[in-house]
Amino acid sequence: MSIAEKFVTMEYGPALEDPKEAQAWLERHGHRFGHFINGAWQAPATSEYFDTQDPSSGEKLASVAQGSSADIDAAVRAARAAFPKWRALTPHVRARYLYALARLVQKHSRLLAVLETMDNGKPIRESRDIDIPLVARHFYYHAGWAQLLEQEFAEYEPCGVVGQIIPWNFPLLMAAWKIAPALATGNTVVLKPAEFTPLTALAFAELCQEAGLPAGVVNIVTGDGSTGEALVKHPDVDKIAFTGSTEVGRAIRSATAATHKRLSLELGGKSPFIIFDDAYLDSAVEGLVDGIWFNQGQVCCAGSRLLMQESIAEALMGKIRDRMSSLRVGLPLDKAIDIGAIVARVQLDRIQRMVGQGIAEGATCWQPQVSLPARGFYYPPTLLSNVHPTSIVAQQEIFGPVLAAMTFRTPREAVEVANNTIYGLAACVWSENINVALHVAAQLKAGVVWVNCTNLFDASCGFGGYRESGYGREGGREGLLEYLQPSWFNNAARLPAVPTPSVPRSDQEPEAGTPAIDRTVKLYIGGKQVRPDSGYSMEVRSADGRLLGEASLGNRKDIRNAVEAAHKAAAWAKATAHNRAQVLYYCAENLSQRRDEMIRGLTLVVGAKQAAAELDLGIERIFSYAAWADKFDGAVHNPPFRNVAMAMNEPLGAMGILCPAEAPLLGFLSLVLPALAVGNTVIAVPSETYPLIAADLYQLFDTSDLPGGAVNIVTGYASPLLKVLAEHDDVDAIWSFRDEASAAAAKALSVGNLKQVWTNEGRAIDWFNPKLAEGRWFLEHATQVKNIWVPYGE
């Protein structure tokens, strides 16, 4: 074809990247890799290897060690031995190591990009222009945090040995997301790369050697799911950071429930891509290309659900089909292609199966006429229209280049359809009306919302999900906190186990020789005193054994009613922070007026000195959270793009709170108040030691203008009530501050909807010390950060 003919057709000729440097690197290693443990290469303990393939051809790239429990044990021992010295380094020295890694990533950027494309199948343009620059950015950014750590986090310390498990869709970038903050905060690492794509992680191991990183600080053990399982279950790992499927995230949550391991999960998504009728459609279509066909749609935050305003649906679909027809599918190393290869045969089969099921459920499938390479694993860009919101292709993650299109009429309907999913990782909103865009963005249940842009990431901006997309953040200050904990926490004393409760009594007959007791405290649900469904009550006794009264024995139905009331009170989250602060100040005012009365009741259980201290510190604590209510705000990040990213602290939702036994009033206020201050609603189970405090508290809330349902109090035995709360899928978070068994139960029983769980791990907290028992640590666990990206300028 002549130059003139090419100019007319605008067809791209092949522009293949030369892979010789990557092939030479593989040859230097004999196409065979062991584990990277304690700063050196080690053969697998079992002498087992597996092959990694080039998705574009199916050909073998290398043999990689299959990690066993023995290999994981060796890596964890190396990380544990390296931890004290690495932690003891000055912030500046750790910063210099991270800076060196950033520079080395830049120095070897082309090799890393080509190797990533060969191993993963993504277009070289994406590896070269997006992935590898972001890898370097994360190490630069976290070198800065390492330098500032003692100034900004003076009362925090590293978790210890961190096990990290990463997926195959962004192999080196996911490693950087996890390794950089872990090292910056003084932790040591055992990384398990994805079975399909281990090569760039192994290349990074060489960069660690070149940077002179101390042996054992970073260890890399390759293998399949059994290797990851061994890492998760290793008793000497202090934290697990996982990115992958929601199904595996559940398994990890279950496996770590009975341990004290910290856990952060970045899981699946089914992100909505919302286009309003006033959007600039050509720009929205280009955003859509990046949203769903970037990396062959193998992106956890891919905009795989297109929601179009009905009035523009026909015109928009025409533009989408035209743009899809111009997408080029081909060899990933070709710089002129848009869509590369699917990572493996098993993933290609899954995509084909799910599309077939979507068509069977009534969807209409359209694919452009594109020729696919004869070898390798490829799938054409695909548009499914007439999709019902409950169809499998609208609800489950396909993880391929498949777009499911639906319509809506009003912004309210758009929000309802967008939030009609178990996930909550990301979302896009396209509208020229900034008021509409931000109004909708604020209502979406997603950890990241892009306005008139898509798939923008930066190390300074937290990334992570709501709901079953996981919890915890990667990037930004909030991501750094995932690898830190208060310095005092690990050394706190253990609480004694809670004894098995006695059998409840349905009769109210007093013991012989004692006067009749007629004080029976009801439950407090939806702003009203209600009788328990069970008809039973529990005895409440003083420190010397005297019967003080009866407390209602709540059950499953009472919890159900309390959860329903908490959701009906969701307007509490929409109240201004100033108004929430005012209500909390009223609570403090009313509590102070009833000081003497409440002290008398508490004295019978905890003694006069503690009772007075709980009351007076309780007033102070309420004042503190009233003060925090309009001051625990977010941030505006300045990523290196023409965007700002607004990091907003949002409430978790309806929270179940199990209050400590040792401080009946102060413990209750120390947990419920931070949750309320940031807009959550609460189902609280008060201390079994003195549940009669519920009567004083609901009178307090009734006289302080707290909306009905914002706080619900269900008295009873904590263990069975914890089980109901943890298993309830409409409870968004659980806080359990009781014994170690309760902490394990809270985590194990809440796997169903992967609700956020925060516990004291059975450790005693000095509720009378405000440095330990109030402040940011509590508020950070009562919120989740949403980053809203907004472009500016031309």
CSV table of C-alpha atoms in Angstrom, one decimal, residues 283-628:
chain,number,residue,atom,x,y,z
A,283,SER,CA,-15.7,13.0,25.4
A,284,ALA,CA,-17.9,10.6,27.4
A,285,VAL,CA,-17.4,7.9,24.7
A,286,GLU,CA,-13.6,8.4,24.9
A,287,GLY,CA,-13.9,8.1,28.7
A,288,LEU,CA,-15.9,4.9,28.2
A,289,VAL,CA,-13.2,3.4,26.0
A,290,ASP,CA,-10.7,4.0,28.9
A,291,GLY,CA,-13.3,2.8,31.4
A,292,ILE,CA,-14.1,-0.6,30.0
A,293,TRP,CA,-11.6,-1.5,27.3
A,294,PHE,CA,-8.4,-0.4,29.1
A,295,ASN,CA,-6.3,-3.5,29.9
A,296,GLN,CA,-8.9,-5.6,28.1
A,297,GLY,CA,-11.5,-4.8,30.8
A,298,GLN,CA,-9.4,-6.7,33.3
A,299,VAL,CA,-9.7,-3.9,35.8
A,300,CYS,CA,-11.4,-4.2,39.2
A,301,CYS,CA,-12.8,-0.7,38.8
A,302,ALA,CA,-13.7,-1.0,35.1
A,303,GLY,CA,-16.8,1.0,34.1
A,304,SER,CA,-18.6,-2.2,33.1
A,305,ARG,CA,-22.2,-0.9,33.7
A,306,LEU,CA,-23.2,1.9,31.3
A,307,LEU,CA,-26.1,3.9,32.6
A,308,MET,CA,-27.4,6.3,29.9
A,309,GLN,CA,-30.1,8.9,30.3
A,310,GLU,CA,-33.0,7.6,28.2
A,311,SER,CA,-33.2,10.6,25.9
A,312,ILE,CA,-29.7,10.2,24.6
A,313,ALA,CA,-29.5,6.4,24.6
A,314,GLU,CA,-30.0,5.9,20.8
A,315,ALA,CA,-27.5,8.6,19.8
A,316,LEU,CA,-25.0,7.5,22.4
A,317,MET,CA,-25.2,3.8,21.4
A,318,GLY,CA,-24.5,4.8,17.8
A,319,LYS,CA,-21.4,6.7,18.8
A,320,ILE,CA,-20.2,3.8,21.0
A,321,ARG,CA,-20.6,1.3,18.2
A,322,ASP,CA,-18.7,3.6,15.8
A,323,ARG,CA,-15.9,4.0,18.3
A,324,MET,CA,-15.7,0.3,19.0
A,325,SER,CA,-15.3,-0.3,15.3
A,326,SER,CA,-12.1,1.7,15.3
A,327,LEU,CA,-10.5,-0.2,18.2
A,328,ARG,CA,-7.6,-2.3,17.2
A,329,VAL,CA,-7.1,-5.8,18.7
A,330,GLY,CA,-3.7,-7.4,18.2
A,331,LEU,CA,-0.3,-8.3,19.5
A,332,PRO,CA,0.3,-6.6,22.8
A,333,LEU,CA,3.9,-5.5,21.9
A,334,ASP,CA,2.4,-3.6,18.9
A,335,LYS,CA,2.4,0.1,19.8
A,336,ALA,CA,-0.5,0.7,17.4
A,337,ILE,CA,-3.1,-1.6,19.1
A,338,ASP,CA,-5.7,-0.7,21.7
A,339,ILE,CA,-6.7,-4.1,23.1
A,340,GLY,CA,-4.2,-6.9,23.8
A,341,ALA,CA,-4.6,-10.5,25.0
A,342,ILE,CA,-6.6,-11.9,27.8
A,343,VAL,CA,-4.3,-13.1,30.6
A,344,ALA,CA,-5.1,-16.9,30.3
A,345,ARG,CA,-7.3,-19.5,28.8
A,346,VAL,CA,-9.3,-19.9,32.0
A,347,GLN,CA,-10.1,-16.2,32.0
A,348,LEU,CA,-11.1,-16.2,28.4
A,349,ASP,CA,-13.4,-19.2,29.0
A,350,ARG,CA,-15.1,-17.3,31.9
A,351,ILE,CA,-15.7,-14.2,29.7
A,352,GLN,CA,-17.3,-16.3,26.9
A,353,ARG,CA,-19.4,-18.2,29.4
A,354,MET,CA,-20.8,-15.1,31.2
A,355,VAL,CA,-21.5,-13.3,27.9
A,356,GLY,CA,-23.4,-16.4,26.7
A,357,GLN,CA,-25.4,-16.4,30.0
A,358,GLY,CA,-26.2,-12.7,29.6
A,359,ILE,CA,-27.5,-13.3,26.1
A,360,ALA,CA,-29.6,-16.2,27.4
A,361,GLU,CA,-31.1,-13.8,29.9
A,362,GLY,CA,-32.3,-11.4,27.1
A,363,ALA,CA,-29.3,-9.1,26.4
A,364,THR,CA,-28.5,-8.2,22.8
A,365,CYS,CA,-24.8,-8.7,21.9
A,366,TRP,CA,-22.9,-6.5,19.4
A,367,GLN,CA,-19.3,-6.8,18.5
A,368,PRO,CA,-17.4,-5.0,15.8
A,369,GLN,CA,-15.9,-6.8,12.8
A,370,VAL,CA,-12.4,-7.2,14.0
A,371,SER,CA,-9.9,-9.9,13.1
A,372,LEU,CA,-8.3,-11.6,16.1
A,373,PRO,CA,-4.8,-13.1,16.0
A,374,ALA,CA,-4.7,-16.8,15.2
A,375,ARG,CA,-2.7,-17.7,18.4
A,376,GLY,CA,-3.2,-16.6,21.9
A,377,PHE,CA,-6.1,-15.6,24.1
A,378,TYR,CA,-8.2,-12.7,22.6
A,379,TYR,CA,-11.7,-11.5,23.0
A,380,PRO,CA,-13.3,-8.7,20.9
A,381,PRO,CA,-14.7,-5.5,22.5
A,382,THR,CA,-18.4,-6.4,23.3
A,383,LEU,CA,-21.5,-4.3,23.9
A,384,LEU,CA,-24.5,-5.9,25.6
A,385,SER,CA,-27.7,-3.8,25.4
A,386,ASN,CA,-31.2,-4.4,26.7
A,387,VAL,CA,-29.6,-5.6,29.9
A,388,HIS,CA,-31.9,-6.0,32.9
A,389,PRO,CA,-30.4,-4.5,36.1
A,390,THR,CA,-30.6,-8.0,37.8
A,391,SER,CA,-28.9,-9.9,34.9
A,392,ILE,CA,-25.7,-11.7,35.7
A,393,VAL,CA,-23.8,-9.4,33.4
A,394,ALA,CA,-25.1,-6.4,35.4
A,395,GLN,CA,-24.4,-7.9,38.8
A,396,GLN,CA,-21.3,-10.0,38.5
A,397,GLU,CA,-17.8,-9.1,37.6
A,398,ILE,CA,-16.9,-10.3,34.1
A,399,PHE,CA,-13.3,-9.0,34.1
A,400,GLY,CA,-13.2,-8.7,30.4
A,401,PRO,CA,-13.8,-6.2,27.5
A,402,VAL,CA,-17.6,-6.4,27.9
A,403,LEU,CA,-19.9,-3.4,28.5
A,404,ALA,CA,-23.5,-3.9,29.8
A,405,ALA,CA,-25.8,-1.0,28.8
A,406,MET,CA,-28.9,0.2,30.7
A,407,THR,CA,-31.0,3.3,30.7
A,408,PHE,CA,-32.4,5.7,33.4
A,409,ARG,CA,-34.7,8.7,33.4
A,410,THR,CA,-33.9,10.9,36.4
A,411,PRO,CA,-30.8,11.5,38.5
A,412,ARG,CA,-32.5,9.7,41.4
A,413,GLU,CA,-33.1,6.6,39.3
A,414,ALA,CA,-29.5,6.7,38.1
A,415,VAL,CA,-28.3,6.6,41.7
A,416,GLU,CA,-30.7,3.8,42.6
A,417,VAL,CA,-29.5,1.6,39.7
A,418,ALA,CA,-25.9,2.5,40.2
A,419,ASN,CA,-26.1,1.5,43.9
A,420,ASN,CA,-28.0,-1.7,43.1
A,421,THR,CA,-24.9,-3.9,43.5
A,422,ILE,CA,-23.1,-5.7,46.3
A,423,TYR,CA,-19.9,-3.8,45.2
A,424,GLY,CA,-18.8,-0.3,45.7
A,425,LEU,CA,-15.3,0.3,44.3
A,426,ALA,CA,-15.6,3.1,41.7
A,427,ALA,CA,-18.0,5.1,39.6
A,428,CYS,CA,-18.0,7.6,36.8
A,429,VAL,CA,-20.4,10.6,36.3
A,430,TRP,CA,-20.5,12.5,33.0
A,431,SER,CA,-22.4,15.8,33.0
A,432,GLU,CA,-21.7,19.4,31.9
A,433,ASN,CA,-23.8,20.5,34.9
A,434,ILE,CA,-21.4,20.4,37.8
A,435,ASN,CA,-24.2,20.6,40.3
A,436,VAL,CA,-25.8,17.4,38.9
A,437,ALA,CA,-22.5,15.7,38.7
A,438,LEU,CA,-21.4,16.4,42.3
A,439,HIS,CA,-24.9,15.8,43.7
A,440,VAL,CA,-24.9,12.3,42.2
A,441,ALA,CA,-21.3,11.6,43.1
A,442,ALA,CA,-22.0,12.3,46.8
A,443,GLN,CA,-24.8,9.7,46.8
A,444,LEU,CA,-22.9,6.9,45.0
A,445,LYS,CA,-21.7,4.1,47.3
A,446,ALA,CA,-18.2,3.9,45.9
A,447,GLY,CA,-14.7,4.6,47.2
A,448,VAL,CA,-13.7,6.5,44.1
A,449,VAL,CA,-15.9,8.7,41.8
A,450,TRP,CA,-14.5,10.2,38.6
A,451,VAL,CA,-16.4,13.2,37.3
A,452,ASN,CA,-16.0,13.7,33.5
A,453,CYS,CA,-12.9,11.5,33.6
A,454,THR,CA,-12.1,7.9,34.3
A,455,ASN,CA,-9.4,5.6,35.6
A,456,LEU,CA,-7.2,8.2,37.1
A,457,PHE,CA,-4.9,7.1,39.8
A,458,ASP,CA,-2.2,8.6,41.9
A,459,ALA,CA,-0.2,7.7,44.9
A,460,SER,CA,-1.4,10.7,46.8
A,461,CYS,CA,-5.1,9.7,46.4
A,462,GLY,CA,-6.5,6.8,48.4
A,463,PHE,CA,-8.1,3.9,46.4
A,464,GLY,CA,-10.4,1.3,47.8
A,465,GLY,CA,-14.0,0.2,48.1
A,466,TYR,CA,-17.2,0.1,50.0
A,467,ARG,CA,-19.4,-2.9,50.7
A,468,GLU,CA,-18.1,-6.2,49.2
A,469,SER,CA,-15.4,-4.3,47.3
A,470,GLY,CA,-13.4,-4.6,50.5
A,471,TYR,CA,-12.1,-2.1,53.1
A,472,GLY,CA,-8.9,-0.2,53.7
A,473,ARG,CA,-7.3,2.1,51.3
A,474,GLU,CA,-4.1,2.1,49.1
A,475,GLY,CA,-2.4,5.4,48.5
A,476,GLY,CA,-2.5,8.7,50.3
A,477,ARG,CA,-2.4,9.3,54.1
A,478,GLU,CA,-5.2,6.8,54.6
A,479,GLY,CA,-3.3,4.1,52.8
A,480,LEU,CA,-0.3,4.7,55.0
A,481,LEU,CA,-2.4,4.2,58.1
A,482,GLU,CA,-3.1,0.6,57.0
A,483,TYR,CA,0.5,-0.2,57.9
A,484,LEU,CA,0.6,1.6,61.2
A,485,GLN,CA,-1.0,1.2,64.6
A,486,PRO,CA,-1.0,3.1,67.9
A,487,SER,CA,2.3,2.4,69.7
A,488,TRP,CA,0.6,1.4,73.0
A,489,PHE,CA,-1.9,-1.1,71.5
A,490,ASN,CA,0.2,-4.2,71.2
A,491,ASN,CA,1.4,-4.0,74.7
A,492,ALA,CA,-2.0,-3.5,76.3
A,493,ALA,CA,-3.1,-6.2,78.8
A,494,ARG,CA,-5.5,-9.0,77.8
A,495,LEU,CA,-9.0,-8.8,79.1
A,496,PRO,CA,-10.3,-11.9,81.0
A,497,ALA,CA,-12.7,-14.2,79.1
A,498,VAL,CA,-16.4,-13.3,79.6
A,499,PRO,CA,-18.1,-16.1,81.6
A,500,THR,CA,-21.0,-18.0,80.1
A,501,PRO,CA,-24.3,-16.2,80.9
A,502,SER,CA,-26.8,-17.8,83.2
A,503,VAL,CA,-30.2,-19.0,82.0
A,504,PRO,CA,-32.6,-16.0,81.6
A,505,ARG,CA,-35.7,-15.8,83.9
A,506,SER,CA,-39.2,-15.2,82.6
A,507,ASP,CA,-40.6,-14.7,86.1
A,508,GLN,CA,-40.0,-11.6,88.1
A,509,GLU,CA,-40.2,-13.2,91.6
A,510,PRO,CA,-37.7,-11.7,94.0
A,511,GLU,CA,-35.4,-13.8,96.1
A,512,ALA,CA,-36.6,-14.7,99.6
A,513,GLY,CA,-36.0,-12.0,102.2
A,514,THR,CA,-35.5,-9.1,99.7
A,515,PRO,CA,-38.0,-6.4,98.8
A,516,ALA,CA,-39.8,-6.5,95.4
A,517,ILE,CA,-37.8,-4.9,92.5
A,518,ASP,CA,-40.0,-3.2,89.9
A,519,ARG,CA,-37.3,-1.6,87.8
A,520,THR,CA,-37.2,-3.4,84.5
A,521,VAL,CA,-35.4,-1.5,81.7
A,522,LYS,CA,-36.9,-1.7,78.2
A,523,LEU,CA,-35.1,-1.7,74.9
A,524,TYR,CA,-34.6,1.6,73.0
A,525,ILE,CA,-35.4,1.3,69.3
A,526,GLY,CA,-36.4,4.0,66.9
A,527,GLY,CA,-36.5,6.6,69.6
A,528,LYS,CA,-39.0,4.6,71.7
A,529,GLN,CA,-38.9,2.3,74.7
A,530,VAL,CA,-40.1,-1.1,73.6
A,531,ARG,CA,-40.5,-4.4,75.3
A,532,PRO,CA,-38.3,-7.3,74.2
A,533,ASP,CA,-39.7,-9.8,71.7
A,534,SER,CA,-38.4,-12.7,73.9
A,535,GLY,CA,-40.4,-11.7,77.0
A,536,TYR,CA,-37.4,-12.5,79.1
A,537,SER,CA,-35.1,-10.4,81.2
A,538,MET,CA,-31.8,-10.7,82.9
A,539,GLU,CA,-30.9,-9.9,86.5
A,540,VAL,CA,-28.6,-7.0,87.2
A,541,ARG,CA,-26.7,-7.2,90.5
A,542,SER,CA,-24.5,-4.8,92.4
A,543,ALA,CA,-20.8,-5.4,93.2
A,544,ASP,CA,-21.8,-7.2,96.5
A,545,GLY,CA,-24.5,-9.3,94.8
A,546,ARG,CA,-27.6,-7.4,95.6
A,547,LEU,CA,-30.3,-7.5,92.9
A,548,LEU,CA,-30.6,-4.0,91.4
A,549,GLY,CA,-33.2,-4.7,88.7
A,550,GLU,CA,-33.9,-6.4,85.5
A,551,ALA,CA,-32.8,-5.6,81.9
A,552,SER,CA,-34.7,-6.7,78.9
A,553,LEU,CA,-33.1,-9.7,77.1
A,554,GLY,CA,-33.0,-8.7,73.4
A,555,ASN,CA,-33.0,-11.3,70.6
A,556,ARG,CA,-32.8,-11.6,66.8
A,557,LYS,CA,-36.1,-9.9,66.2
A,558,ASP,CA,-35.1,-7.0,68.4
A,559,ILE,CA,-31.9,-6.6,66.5
A,560,ARG,CA,-33.8,-6.7,63.2
A,561,ASN,CA,-36.1,-4.0,64.4
A,562,ALA,CA,-33.1,-1.9,65.6
A,563,VAL,CA,-31.3,-2.3,62.3
A,564,GLU,CA,-34.4,-1.2,60.4
A,565,ALA,CA,-34.7,1.8,62.7
A,566,ALA,CA,-31.1,2.7,62.1
A,567,HIS,CA,-31.5,2.7,58.4
A,568,LYS,CA,-34.6,4.8,58.6
A,569,ALA,CA,-32.6,7.4,60.5
A,570,ALA,CA,-30.0,7.7,57.7
A,571,ALA,CA,-30.9,11.4,57.5
A,572,TRP,CA,-28.6,11.8,60.5
A,573,ALA,CA,-25.7,11.4,58.0
A,574,LYS,CA,-27.1,14.2,55.8
A,575,ALA,CA,-27.4,16.6,58.7
A,576,THR,CA,-24.7,19.3,58.7
A,577,ALA,CA,-21.7,18.6,60.8
A,578,HIS,CA,-22.6,21.7,62.8
A,579,ASN,CA,-26.0,20.4,63.6
A,580,ARG,CA,-24.6,17.0,64.7
A,581,ALA,CA,-22.2,18.9,66.9
A,582,GLN,CA,-25.1,20.9,68.5
A,583,VAL,CA,-27.0,17.7,69.3
A,584,LEU,CA,-23.9,16.2,71.0
A,585,TYR,CA,-23.4,19.4,73.0
A,586,TYR,CA,-27.0,19.1,74.2
A,587,CYS,CA,-26.2,15.5,75.3
A,588,ALA,CA,-23.3,16.8,77.4
A,589,GLU,CA,-25.5,19.5,78.8
A,590,ASN,CA,-28.2,17.1,79.8
A,591,LEU,CA,-25.8,14.6,81.2
A,592,SER,CA,-24.2,17.2,83.5
A,593,GLN,CA,-27.7,18.0,84.9
A,594,ARG,CA,-28.3,14.4,85.8
A,595,ARG,CA,-24.8,13.8,87.2
A,596,ASP,CA,-25.6,13.0,90.8
A,597,GLU,CA,-28.5,10.7,89.9
A,598,MET,CA,-26.4,8.6,87.4
A,599,ILE,CA,-23.4,8.4,89.8
A,600,ARG,CA,-25.6,6.9,92.4
A,601,GLY,CA,-26.7,4.1,90.1
A,602,LEU,CA,-23.2,3.4,88.8
A,603,THR,CA,-21.7,3.4,92.3
A,604,LEU,CA,-23.6,0.3,93.2
A,605,VAL,CA,-21.7,-1.6,90.5
A,606,VAL,CA,-18.3,0.0,90.0
A,607,GLY,CA,-17.8,2.0,93.2
A,608,ALA,CA,-18.1,5.7,94.0
A,609,LYS,CA,-14.7,6.7,92.7
A,610,GLN,CA,-15.0,5.1,89.3
A,611,ALA,CA,-18.7,6.1,88.9
A,612,ALA,CA,-17.7,9.8,89.4
A,613,ALA,CA,-14.8,9.5,87.0
A,614,GLU,CA,-17.0,7.8,84.3
A,615,LEU,CA,-19.6,10.5,84.6
A,616,ASP,CA,-17.2,13.5,84.5
A,617,LEU,CA,-15.0,12.0,81.7
A,618,GLY,CA,-18.1,11.1,79.9
A,619,ILE,CA,-19.1,14.7,79.7
A,620,GLU,CA,-15.6,15.6,78.5
A,621,ARG,CA,-15.8,12.8,75.9
A,622,ILE,CA,-19.1,14.1,74.5
A,623,PHE,CA,-17.6,17.6,74.3
A,624,SER,CA,-14.6,16.1,72.4
A,625,TYR,CA,-16.7,14.4,69.8
A,626,ALA,CA,-19.0,17.4,69.5
A,627,ALA,CA,-15.8,19.4,68.8
A,628,TRP,CA,-14.6,16.8,66.2
